[in-house]
CSV table of C-alpha atoms and ligand atoms in Angstrom, one decimal:
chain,number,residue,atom,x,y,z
A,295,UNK,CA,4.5,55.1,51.4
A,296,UNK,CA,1.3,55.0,49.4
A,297,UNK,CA,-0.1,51.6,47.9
A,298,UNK,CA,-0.1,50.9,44.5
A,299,UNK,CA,-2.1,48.9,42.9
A,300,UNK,CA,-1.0,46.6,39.6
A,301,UNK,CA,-3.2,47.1,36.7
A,302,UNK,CA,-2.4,45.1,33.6
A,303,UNK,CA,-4.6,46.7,30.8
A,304,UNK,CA,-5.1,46.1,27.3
A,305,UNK,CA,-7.0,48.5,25.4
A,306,UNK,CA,-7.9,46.5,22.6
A,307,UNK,CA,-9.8,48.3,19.5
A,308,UNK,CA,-12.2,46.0,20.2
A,309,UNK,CA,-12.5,45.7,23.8
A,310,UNK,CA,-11.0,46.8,26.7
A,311,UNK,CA,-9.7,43.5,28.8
A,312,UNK,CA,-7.9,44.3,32.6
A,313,UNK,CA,-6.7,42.6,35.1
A,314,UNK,CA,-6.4,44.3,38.4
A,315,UNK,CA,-4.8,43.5,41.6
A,316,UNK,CA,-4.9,39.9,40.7
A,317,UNK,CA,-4.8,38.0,37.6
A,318,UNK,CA,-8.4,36.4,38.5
A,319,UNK,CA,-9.8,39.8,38.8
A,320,UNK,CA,-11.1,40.6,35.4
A,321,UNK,CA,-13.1,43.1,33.7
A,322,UNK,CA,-13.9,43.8,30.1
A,323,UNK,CA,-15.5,46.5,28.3
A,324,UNK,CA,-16.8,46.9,24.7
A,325,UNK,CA,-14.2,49.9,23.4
A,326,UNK,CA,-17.4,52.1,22.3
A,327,UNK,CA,-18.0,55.8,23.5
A,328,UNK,CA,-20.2,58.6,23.0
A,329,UNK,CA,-19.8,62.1,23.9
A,330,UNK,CA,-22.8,63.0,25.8
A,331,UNK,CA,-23.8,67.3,24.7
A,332,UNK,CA,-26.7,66.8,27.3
A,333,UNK,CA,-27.0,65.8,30.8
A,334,UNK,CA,-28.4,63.0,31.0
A,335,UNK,CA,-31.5,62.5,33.1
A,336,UNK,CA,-31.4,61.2,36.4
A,337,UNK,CA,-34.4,58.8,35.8
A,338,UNK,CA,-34.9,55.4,38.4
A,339,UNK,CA,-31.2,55.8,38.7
A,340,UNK,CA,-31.8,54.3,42.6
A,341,UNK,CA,-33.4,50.4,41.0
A,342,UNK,CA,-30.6,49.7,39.1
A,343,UNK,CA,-28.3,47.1,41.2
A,344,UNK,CA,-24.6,45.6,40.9
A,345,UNK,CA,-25.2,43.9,37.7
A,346,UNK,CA,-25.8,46.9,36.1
A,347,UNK,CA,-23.4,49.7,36.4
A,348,UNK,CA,-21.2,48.0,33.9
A,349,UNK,CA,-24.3,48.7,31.6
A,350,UNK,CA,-23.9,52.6,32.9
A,351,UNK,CA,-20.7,54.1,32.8
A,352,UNK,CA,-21.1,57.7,32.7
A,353,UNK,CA,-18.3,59.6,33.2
A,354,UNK,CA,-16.9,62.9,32.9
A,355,UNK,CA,-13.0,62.7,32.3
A,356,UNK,CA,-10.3,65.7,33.4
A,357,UNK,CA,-7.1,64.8,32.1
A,358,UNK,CA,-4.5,67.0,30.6
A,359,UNK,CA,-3.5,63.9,28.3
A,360,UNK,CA,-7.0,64.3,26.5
A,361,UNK,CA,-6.9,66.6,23.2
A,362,UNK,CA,-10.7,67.1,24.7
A,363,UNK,CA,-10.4,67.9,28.4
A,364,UNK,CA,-13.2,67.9,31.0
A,365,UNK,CA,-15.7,66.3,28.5
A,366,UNK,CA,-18.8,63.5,29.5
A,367,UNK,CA,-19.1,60.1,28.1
A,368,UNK,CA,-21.1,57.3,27.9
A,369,UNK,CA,-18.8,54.1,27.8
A,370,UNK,CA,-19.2,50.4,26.7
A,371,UNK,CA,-22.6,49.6,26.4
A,372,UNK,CA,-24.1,52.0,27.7
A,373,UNK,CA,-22.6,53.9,24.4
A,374,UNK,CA,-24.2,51.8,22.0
A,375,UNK,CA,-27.4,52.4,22.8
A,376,UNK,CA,-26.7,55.9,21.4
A,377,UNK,CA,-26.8,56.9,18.0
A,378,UNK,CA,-23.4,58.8,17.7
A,379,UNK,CA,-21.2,56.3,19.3
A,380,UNK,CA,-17.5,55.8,18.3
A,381,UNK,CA,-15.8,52.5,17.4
A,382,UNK,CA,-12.3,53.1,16.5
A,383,UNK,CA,-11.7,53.1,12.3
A,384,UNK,CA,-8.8,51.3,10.9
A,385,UNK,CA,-5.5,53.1,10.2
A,386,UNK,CA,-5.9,54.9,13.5
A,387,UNK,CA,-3.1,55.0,15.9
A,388,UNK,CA,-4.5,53.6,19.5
A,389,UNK,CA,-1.6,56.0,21.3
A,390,UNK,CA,-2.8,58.6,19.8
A,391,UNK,CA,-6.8,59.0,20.2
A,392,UNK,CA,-8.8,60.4,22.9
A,393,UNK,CA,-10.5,57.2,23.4
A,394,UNK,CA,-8.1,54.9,24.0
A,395,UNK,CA,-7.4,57.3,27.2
A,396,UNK,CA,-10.9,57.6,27.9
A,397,UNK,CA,-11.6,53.6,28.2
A,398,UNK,CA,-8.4,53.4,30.0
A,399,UNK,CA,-9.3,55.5,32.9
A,400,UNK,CA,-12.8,54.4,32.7
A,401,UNK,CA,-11.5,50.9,33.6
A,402,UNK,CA,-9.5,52.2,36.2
A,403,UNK,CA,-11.8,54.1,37.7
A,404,UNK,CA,-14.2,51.5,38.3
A,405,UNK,CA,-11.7,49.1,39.8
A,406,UNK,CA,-10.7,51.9,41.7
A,407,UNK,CA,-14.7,52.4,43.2
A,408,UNK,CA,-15.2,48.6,43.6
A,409,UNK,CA,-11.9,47.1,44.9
A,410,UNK,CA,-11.8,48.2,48.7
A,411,UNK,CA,-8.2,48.9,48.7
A,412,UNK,CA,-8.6,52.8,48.6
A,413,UNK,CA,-10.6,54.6,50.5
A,414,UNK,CA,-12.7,57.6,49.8
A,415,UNK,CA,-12.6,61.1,51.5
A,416,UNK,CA,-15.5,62.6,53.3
A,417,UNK,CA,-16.4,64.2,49.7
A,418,UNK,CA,-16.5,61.3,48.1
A,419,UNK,CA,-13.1,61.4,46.2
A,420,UNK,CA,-10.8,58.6,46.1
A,421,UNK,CA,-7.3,58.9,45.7
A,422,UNK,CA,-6.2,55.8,43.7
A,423,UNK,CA,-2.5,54.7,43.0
A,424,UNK,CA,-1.6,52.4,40.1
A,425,UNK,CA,1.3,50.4,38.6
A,426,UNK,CA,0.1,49.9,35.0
A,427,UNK,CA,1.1,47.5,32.8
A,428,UNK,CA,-0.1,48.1,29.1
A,429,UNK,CA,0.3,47.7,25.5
A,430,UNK,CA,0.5,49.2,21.6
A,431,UNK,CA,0.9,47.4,18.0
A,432,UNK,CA,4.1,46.9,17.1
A,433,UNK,CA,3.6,49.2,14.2
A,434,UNK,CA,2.9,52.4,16.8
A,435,UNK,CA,5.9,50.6,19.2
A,436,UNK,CA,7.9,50.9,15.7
A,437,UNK,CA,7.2,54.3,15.4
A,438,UNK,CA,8.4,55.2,19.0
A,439,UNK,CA,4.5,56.4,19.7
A,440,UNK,CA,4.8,54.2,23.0
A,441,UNK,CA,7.4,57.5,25.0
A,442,UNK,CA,5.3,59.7,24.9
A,443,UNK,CA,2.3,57.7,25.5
A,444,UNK,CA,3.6,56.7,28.8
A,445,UNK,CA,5.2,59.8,29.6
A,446,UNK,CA,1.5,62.1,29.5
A,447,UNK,CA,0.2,59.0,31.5
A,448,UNK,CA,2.8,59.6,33.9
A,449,UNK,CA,3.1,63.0,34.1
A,450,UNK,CA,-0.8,64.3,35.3
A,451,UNK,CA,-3.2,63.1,37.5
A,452,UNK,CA,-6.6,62.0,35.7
A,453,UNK,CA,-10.1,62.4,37.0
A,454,UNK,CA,-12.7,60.2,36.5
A,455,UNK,CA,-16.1,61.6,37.6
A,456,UNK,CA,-19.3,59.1,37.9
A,457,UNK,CA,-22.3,60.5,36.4
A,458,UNK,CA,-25.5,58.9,35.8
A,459,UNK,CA,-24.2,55.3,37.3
A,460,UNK,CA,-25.9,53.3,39.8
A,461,UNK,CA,-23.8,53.0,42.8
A,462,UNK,CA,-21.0,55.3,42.3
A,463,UNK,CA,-22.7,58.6,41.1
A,464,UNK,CA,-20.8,61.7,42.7
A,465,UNK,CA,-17.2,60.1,43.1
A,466,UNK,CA,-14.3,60.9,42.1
A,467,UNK,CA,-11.5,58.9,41.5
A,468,UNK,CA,-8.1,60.8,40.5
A,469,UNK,CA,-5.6,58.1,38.8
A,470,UNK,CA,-2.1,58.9,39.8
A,471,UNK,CA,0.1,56.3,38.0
A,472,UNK,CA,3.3,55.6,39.9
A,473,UNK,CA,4.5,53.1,36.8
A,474,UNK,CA,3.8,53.0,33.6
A,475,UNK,CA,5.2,50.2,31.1
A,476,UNK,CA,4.1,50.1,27.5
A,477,UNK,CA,4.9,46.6,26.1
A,478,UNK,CA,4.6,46.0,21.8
A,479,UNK,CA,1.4,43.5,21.8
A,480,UNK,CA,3.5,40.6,19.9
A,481,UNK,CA,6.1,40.1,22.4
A,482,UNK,CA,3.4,40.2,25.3
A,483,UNK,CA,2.2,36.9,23.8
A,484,UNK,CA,5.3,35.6,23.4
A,485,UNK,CA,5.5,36.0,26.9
A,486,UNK,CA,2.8,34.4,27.8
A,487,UNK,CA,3.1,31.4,25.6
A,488,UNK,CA,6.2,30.8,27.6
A,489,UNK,CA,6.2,31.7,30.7
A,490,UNK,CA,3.8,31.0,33.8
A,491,UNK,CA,2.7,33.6,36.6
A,492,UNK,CA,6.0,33.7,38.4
A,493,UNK,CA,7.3,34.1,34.9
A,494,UNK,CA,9.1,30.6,35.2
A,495,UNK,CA,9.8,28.9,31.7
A,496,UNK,CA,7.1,26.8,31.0
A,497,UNK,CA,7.2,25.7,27.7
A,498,UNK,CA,11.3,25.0,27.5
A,499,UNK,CA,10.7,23.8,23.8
A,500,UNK,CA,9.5,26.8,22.4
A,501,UNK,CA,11.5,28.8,23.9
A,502,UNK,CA,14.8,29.1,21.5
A,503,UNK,CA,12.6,28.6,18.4
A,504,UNK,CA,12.0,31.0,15.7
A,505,UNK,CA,8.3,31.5,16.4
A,506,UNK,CA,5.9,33.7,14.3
A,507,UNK,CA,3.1,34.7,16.6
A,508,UNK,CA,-0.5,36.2,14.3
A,509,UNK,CA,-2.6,38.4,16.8
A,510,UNK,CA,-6.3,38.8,14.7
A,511,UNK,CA,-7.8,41.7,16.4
A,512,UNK,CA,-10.7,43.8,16.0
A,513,UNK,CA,-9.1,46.4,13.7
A,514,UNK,CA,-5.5,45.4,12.9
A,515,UNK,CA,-3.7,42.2,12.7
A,516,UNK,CA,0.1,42.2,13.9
A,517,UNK,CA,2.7,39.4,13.0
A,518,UNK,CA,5.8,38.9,15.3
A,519,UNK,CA,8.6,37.7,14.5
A,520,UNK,CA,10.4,35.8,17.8
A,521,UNK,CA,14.4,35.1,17.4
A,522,UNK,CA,16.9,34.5,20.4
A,523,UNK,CA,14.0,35.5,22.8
A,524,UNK,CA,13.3,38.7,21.5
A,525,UNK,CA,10.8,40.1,18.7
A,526,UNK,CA,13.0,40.9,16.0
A,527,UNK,CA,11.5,44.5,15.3
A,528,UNK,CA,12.3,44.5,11.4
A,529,UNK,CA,10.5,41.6,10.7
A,530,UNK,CA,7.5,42.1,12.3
A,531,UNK,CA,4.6,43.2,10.2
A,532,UNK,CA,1.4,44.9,11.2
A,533,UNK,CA,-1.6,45.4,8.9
A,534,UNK,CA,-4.5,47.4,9.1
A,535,UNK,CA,-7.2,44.9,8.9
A,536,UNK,CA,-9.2,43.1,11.4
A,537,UNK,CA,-12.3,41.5,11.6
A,538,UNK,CA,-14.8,44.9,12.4
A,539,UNK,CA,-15.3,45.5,8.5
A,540,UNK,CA,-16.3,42.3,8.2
A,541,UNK,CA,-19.0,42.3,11.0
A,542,UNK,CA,-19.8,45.8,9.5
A,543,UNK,CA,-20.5,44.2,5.9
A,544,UNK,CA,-22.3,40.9,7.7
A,545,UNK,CA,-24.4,43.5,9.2
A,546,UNK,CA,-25.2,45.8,5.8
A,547,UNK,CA,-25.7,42.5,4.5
A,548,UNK,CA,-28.5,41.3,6.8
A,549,UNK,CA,-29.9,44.7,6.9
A,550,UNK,CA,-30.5,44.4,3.1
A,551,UNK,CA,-31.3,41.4,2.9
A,552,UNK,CA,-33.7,40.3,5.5
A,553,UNK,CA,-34.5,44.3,6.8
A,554,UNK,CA,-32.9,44.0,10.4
A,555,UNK,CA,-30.8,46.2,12.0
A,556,UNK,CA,-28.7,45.2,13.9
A,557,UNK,CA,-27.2,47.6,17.2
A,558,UNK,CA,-23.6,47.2,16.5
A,559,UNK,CA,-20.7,44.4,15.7
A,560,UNK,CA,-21.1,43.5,19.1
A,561,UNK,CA,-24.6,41.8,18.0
A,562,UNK,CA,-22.8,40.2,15.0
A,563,UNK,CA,-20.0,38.7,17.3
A,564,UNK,CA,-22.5,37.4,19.1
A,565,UNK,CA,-24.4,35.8,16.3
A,566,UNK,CA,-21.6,34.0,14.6
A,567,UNK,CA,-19.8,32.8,18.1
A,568,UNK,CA,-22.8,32.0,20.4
A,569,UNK,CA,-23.1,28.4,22.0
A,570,UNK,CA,-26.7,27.9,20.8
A,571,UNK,CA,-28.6,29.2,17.5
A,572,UNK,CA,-25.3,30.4,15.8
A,573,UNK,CA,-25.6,32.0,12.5
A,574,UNK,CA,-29.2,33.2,13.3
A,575,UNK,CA,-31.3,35.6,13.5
A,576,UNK,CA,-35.2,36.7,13.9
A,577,UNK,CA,-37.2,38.7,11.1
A,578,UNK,CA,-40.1,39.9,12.0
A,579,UNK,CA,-40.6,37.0,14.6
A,580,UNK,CA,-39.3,34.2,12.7
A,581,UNK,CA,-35.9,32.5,13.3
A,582,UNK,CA,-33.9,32.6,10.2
A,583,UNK,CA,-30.3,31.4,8.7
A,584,UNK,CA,-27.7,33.9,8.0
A,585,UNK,CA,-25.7,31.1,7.7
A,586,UNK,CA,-25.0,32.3,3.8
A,587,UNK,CA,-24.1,35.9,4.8
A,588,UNK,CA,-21.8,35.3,7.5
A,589,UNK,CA,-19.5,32.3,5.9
A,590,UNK,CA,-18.8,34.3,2.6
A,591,UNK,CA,-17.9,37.1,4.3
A,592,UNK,CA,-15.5,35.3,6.7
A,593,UNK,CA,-13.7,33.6,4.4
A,594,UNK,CA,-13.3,36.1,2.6
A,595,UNK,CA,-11.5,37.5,5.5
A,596,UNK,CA,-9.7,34.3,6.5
A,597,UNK,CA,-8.0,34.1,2.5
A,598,UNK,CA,-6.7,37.5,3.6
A,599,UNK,CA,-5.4,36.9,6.8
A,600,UNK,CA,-4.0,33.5,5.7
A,601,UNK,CA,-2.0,35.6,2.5
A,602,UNK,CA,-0.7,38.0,5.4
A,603,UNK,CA,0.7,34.7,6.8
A,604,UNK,CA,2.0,33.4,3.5
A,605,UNK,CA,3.9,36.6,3.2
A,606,UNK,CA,5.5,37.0,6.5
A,607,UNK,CA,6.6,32.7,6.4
A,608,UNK,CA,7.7,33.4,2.7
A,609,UNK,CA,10.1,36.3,4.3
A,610,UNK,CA,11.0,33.8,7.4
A,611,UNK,CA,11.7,31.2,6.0
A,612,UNK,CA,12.9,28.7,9.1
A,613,UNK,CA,10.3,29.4,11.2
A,614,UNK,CA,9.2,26.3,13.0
A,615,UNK,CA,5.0,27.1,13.8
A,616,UNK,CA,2.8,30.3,13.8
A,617,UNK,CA,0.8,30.9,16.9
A,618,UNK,CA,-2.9,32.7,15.8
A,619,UNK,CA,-4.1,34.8,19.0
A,620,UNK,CA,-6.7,37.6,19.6
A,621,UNK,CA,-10.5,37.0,19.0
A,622,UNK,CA,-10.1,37.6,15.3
A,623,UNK,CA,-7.8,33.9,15.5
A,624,UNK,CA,-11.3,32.4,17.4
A,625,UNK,CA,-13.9,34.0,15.0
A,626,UNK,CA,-11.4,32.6,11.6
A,627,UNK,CA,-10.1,29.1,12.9
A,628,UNK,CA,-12.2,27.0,11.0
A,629,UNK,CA,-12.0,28.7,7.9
A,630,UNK,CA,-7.7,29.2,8.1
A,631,UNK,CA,-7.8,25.5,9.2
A,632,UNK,CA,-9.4,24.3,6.3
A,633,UNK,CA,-7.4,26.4,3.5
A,634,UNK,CA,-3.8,25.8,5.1
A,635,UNK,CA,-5.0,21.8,5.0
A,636,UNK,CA,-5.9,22.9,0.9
A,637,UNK,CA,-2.8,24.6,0.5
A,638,UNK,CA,0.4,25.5,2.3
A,639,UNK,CA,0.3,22.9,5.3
A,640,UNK,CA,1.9,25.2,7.6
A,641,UNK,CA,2.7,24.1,10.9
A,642,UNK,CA,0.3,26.6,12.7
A,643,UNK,CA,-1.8,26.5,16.0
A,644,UNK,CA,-4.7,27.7,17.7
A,645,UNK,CA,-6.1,27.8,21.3
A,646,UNK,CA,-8.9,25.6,22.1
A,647,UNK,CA,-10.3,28.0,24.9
A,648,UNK,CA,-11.3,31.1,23.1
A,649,UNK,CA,-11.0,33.3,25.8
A,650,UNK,CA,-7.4,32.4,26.1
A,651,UNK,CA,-6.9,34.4,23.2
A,652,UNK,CA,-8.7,36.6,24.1
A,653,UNK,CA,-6.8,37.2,27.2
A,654,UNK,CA,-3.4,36.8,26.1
A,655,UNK,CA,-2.4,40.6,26.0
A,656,UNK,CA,-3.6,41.5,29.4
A,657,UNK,CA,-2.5,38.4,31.0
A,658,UNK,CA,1.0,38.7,29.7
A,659,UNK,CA,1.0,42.7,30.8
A,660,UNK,CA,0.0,41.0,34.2
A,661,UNK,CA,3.0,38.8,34.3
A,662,UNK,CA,5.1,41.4,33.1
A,663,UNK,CA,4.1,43.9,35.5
A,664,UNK,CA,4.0,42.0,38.3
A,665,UNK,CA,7.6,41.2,37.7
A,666,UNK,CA,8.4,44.3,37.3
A,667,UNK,CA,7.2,45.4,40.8
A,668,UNK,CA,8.6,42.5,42.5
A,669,UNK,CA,11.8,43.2,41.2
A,670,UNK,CA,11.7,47.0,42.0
A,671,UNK,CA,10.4,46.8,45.2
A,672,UNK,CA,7.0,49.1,44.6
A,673,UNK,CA,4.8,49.2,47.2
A,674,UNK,CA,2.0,46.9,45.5
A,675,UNK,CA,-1.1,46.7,48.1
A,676,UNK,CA,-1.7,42.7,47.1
A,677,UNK,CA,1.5,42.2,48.8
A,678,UNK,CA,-0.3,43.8,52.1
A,679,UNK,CA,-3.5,41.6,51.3
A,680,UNK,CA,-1.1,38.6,51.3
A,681,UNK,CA,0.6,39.1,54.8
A,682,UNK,CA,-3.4,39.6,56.1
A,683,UNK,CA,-4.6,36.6,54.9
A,684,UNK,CA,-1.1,34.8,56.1
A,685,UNK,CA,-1.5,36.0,59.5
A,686,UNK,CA,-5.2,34.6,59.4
A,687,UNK,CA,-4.3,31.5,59.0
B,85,ATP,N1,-15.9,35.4,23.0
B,85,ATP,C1,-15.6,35.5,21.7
B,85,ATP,N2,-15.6,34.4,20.9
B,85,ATP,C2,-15.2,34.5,19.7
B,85,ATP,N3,-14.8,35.7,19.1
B,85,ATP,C3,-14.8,36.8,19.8
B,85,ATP,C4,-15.1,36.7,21.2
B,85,ATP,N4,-15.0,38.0,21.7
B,85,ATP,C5,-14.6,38.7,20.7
B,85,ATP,N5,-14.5,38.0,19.6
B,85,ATP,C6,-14.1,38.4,18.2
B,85,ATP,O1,-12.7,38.8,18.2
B,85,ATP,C7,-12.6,40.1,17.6
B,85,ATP,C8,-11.4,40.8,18.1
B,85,ATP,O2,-11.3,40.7,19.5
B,85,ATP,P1,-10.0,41.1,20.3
B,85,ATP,O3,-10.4,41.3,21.7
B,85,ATP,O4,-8.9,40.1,20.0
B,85,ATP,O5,-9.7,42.5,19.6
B,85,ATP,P2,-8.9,43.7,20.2
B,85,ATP,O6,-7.7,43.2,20.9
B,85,ATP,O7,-9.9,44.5,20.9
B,85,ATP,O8,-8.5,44.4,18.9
B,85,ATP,P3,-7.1,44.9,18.3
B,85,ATP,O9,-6.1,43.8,18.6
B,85,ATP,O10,-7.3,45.2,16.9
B,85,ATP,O11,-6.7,46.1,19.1
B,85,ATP,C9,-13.9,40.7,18.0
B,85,ATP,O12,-14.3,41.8,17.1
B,85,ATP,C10,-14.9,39.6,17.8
B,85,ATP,O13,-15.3,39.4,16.5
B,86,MG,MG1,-5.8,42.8,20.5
């Protein structure tokens, strides 16, 4: 029987975050790609270490699931560095574009080159066996997008070739998936507000409450609605708007006003969240407050989230607390704080630990998933790691 390997992946339209094998075994990717028309030049390929092939993805990507078979692609950062790189635009459906395939097996290849647990043939081609655990919006779940989104994941195997990337240039990985489960994103976090790793109950208040749960992403934000242990599908409410148009107008903004251009939102997430020197920037060597720009524009953004919350609490009515998730909920907390203090007073709550929500999706595909295989008796190759280190003690 071949191993499989669990992969919990959440391809947000933001960033990719997976969990692989473990739960402690992480990896995230900015969701940005170019299409490369030219090979690109092997140049000092040999002096870049480790660190850096994260910084080099390169990969040419043969899957019959791709509307654009067999072509190359720069991926993560790597792709921003080019000037026709793609971030996804609101109103697209994530089941439904090339890219969200492309990071998917782009994330999976690279686990599949670095983890040990399957081995490469003489040519350089690894055969690598997956259990995936992974997730749409609501809205695309709705729609019944998520059959056929697992079924042409299921159905072909999908080459990943490296490139230009240090280390792995030359192999091949070709993902085979043996499971695939497509979770709505809402009930995921439900999932793992409640439930530890063994999926034990761990929160026993919550648990029969009506919950609303608010997932601030990149490009959409999704409500769920939780009743008797379930997302009630009718309620639930997804909207096209996240926080990208609003680093994309802090980012017109500075370039007018101070003349910098900045690479992408990526540089703008980093300016209004970093530890030290938040909210600024240098012009033309001197360090200077954006402080302006940046706290219009997210409030802005925060009076519209918080009206999406108004609406959805207006509609469920005995709801006992909303639950903000997603990086969005991070970047916003300040700002919803203060106007539900200055209006509504909702009972609502945010995570301390920003990476927390950041991670909920591809935690709770982990849990789920992992479940999933325990229960169905896959042959999950963690299971063999276990026994190893068992017997070495
Ligand atoms: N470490 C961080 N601290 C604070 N905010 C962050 C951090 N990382 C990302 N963000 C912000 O959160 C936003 C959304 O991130 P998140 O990972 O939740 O989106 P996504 O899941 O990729 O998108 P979607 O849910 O729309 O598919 C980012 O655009 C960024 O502004
Ligand atoms: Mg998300």
């Amino acid at each position: 029987m071949t191993k499989s390997r669990i992969a919990a992946v959440d391809v947000g339209n933001d960033a990719l975050k997976a969990n692989f094998g473990r739960m402690e075994n992480e990896l995230y990717i900015p969701n940005v790609i170019a299409q490369d028309m030219e090979d690109r030049p092997v140049i000092g390929i040999e002096e870049l270490d480790e660190k850096e092939v994260l910084d080099n993805i390169h990969i040419r990507v043969h899957s019959p699931a791709l509307e654009e078979n067999n072509s190359v692609y720069r991926v993560g950062n790597l792709a921003t560095k080019t000037n026709n790189s793609t971030e996804l635009d609101p109103g697209s459906s994530k089941s439904e574009e090339d890219q969200t395939l492309v990071m998917l097996f782009a994330s999976l290849a690279l686990d599949a080159v670095s983890n040990g647990v399957f081995k490469a043939s003489k040519d350089d081609v690894i055969d690598a066996n997956y259990t995936l655990g992974t997730g749409l919006p609501l809205r695309e779940v709705k729609e019944g997008k998520d059959v056929g989104y697992r079924s042409q994941l299921l159905g072909s195997v999908h080459q990943v070739e490296f490139l230009v990337t240090p280390q792995h240039q030359g192999k091949k990985v070709n993902i085979k998936f043996d499971e695939v489960k497509v979770y709505p994103e809402g009930f995921a976090a439900y999932v793992n507000l409640i439930m530890d790793n063994d999926l034990k109950v761990i929160n026993k208040e919550l648990i029969d409450k009506q919950i609303l749960i608010q997932d601030i992403g990149g490009l959409s934000t999704d409500i769920a609605v939780i009743r008797n242990r379930n997302v009630d599908d009718d309620k639930a409410q997804g909207f096209n708007l996240g926080v990208s148009e609003s680093l994309e107008e802090i980012r017109e903004e500075i370039r007018s006003k101070h003349g910098v251009e900045l690479d992408s939102r990526r540089d703008v997430v980093d300016i209004i969240t970093r530890k030290n020197d938040r909210h600024h920037i240098m012009v033309k060597g001197s360090r200077t407050n954006v402080h302006d720009i940046t706290d219009h524009i997210l409030l802005e953004l925060a009076k519209k989230e918080y009206r999406f919350l108004r609406n959805v609490w207006a509609k469920n009515s005995q709801s006992e607390i909303c639950y903000f998730v997603g990086g969005g909920s991070a970047v916003l907390k300040d700002y919803i704080k203060a106007l539900n203090n200055k209006l509504d007073g909702y009972n609502i709550e945010f995570f301390e630990d920003e990476n927390e929500s950041i991670w909920m999706m591809a935690n709770a595909y982990y849990k789920l998933v992992t479940d999933f295989v325990r229960k169905s008796g896959v042959n999950d190759e963690s299971k063999e790691e276990d026994k190893k280190t068992a017997k070495a003690k």
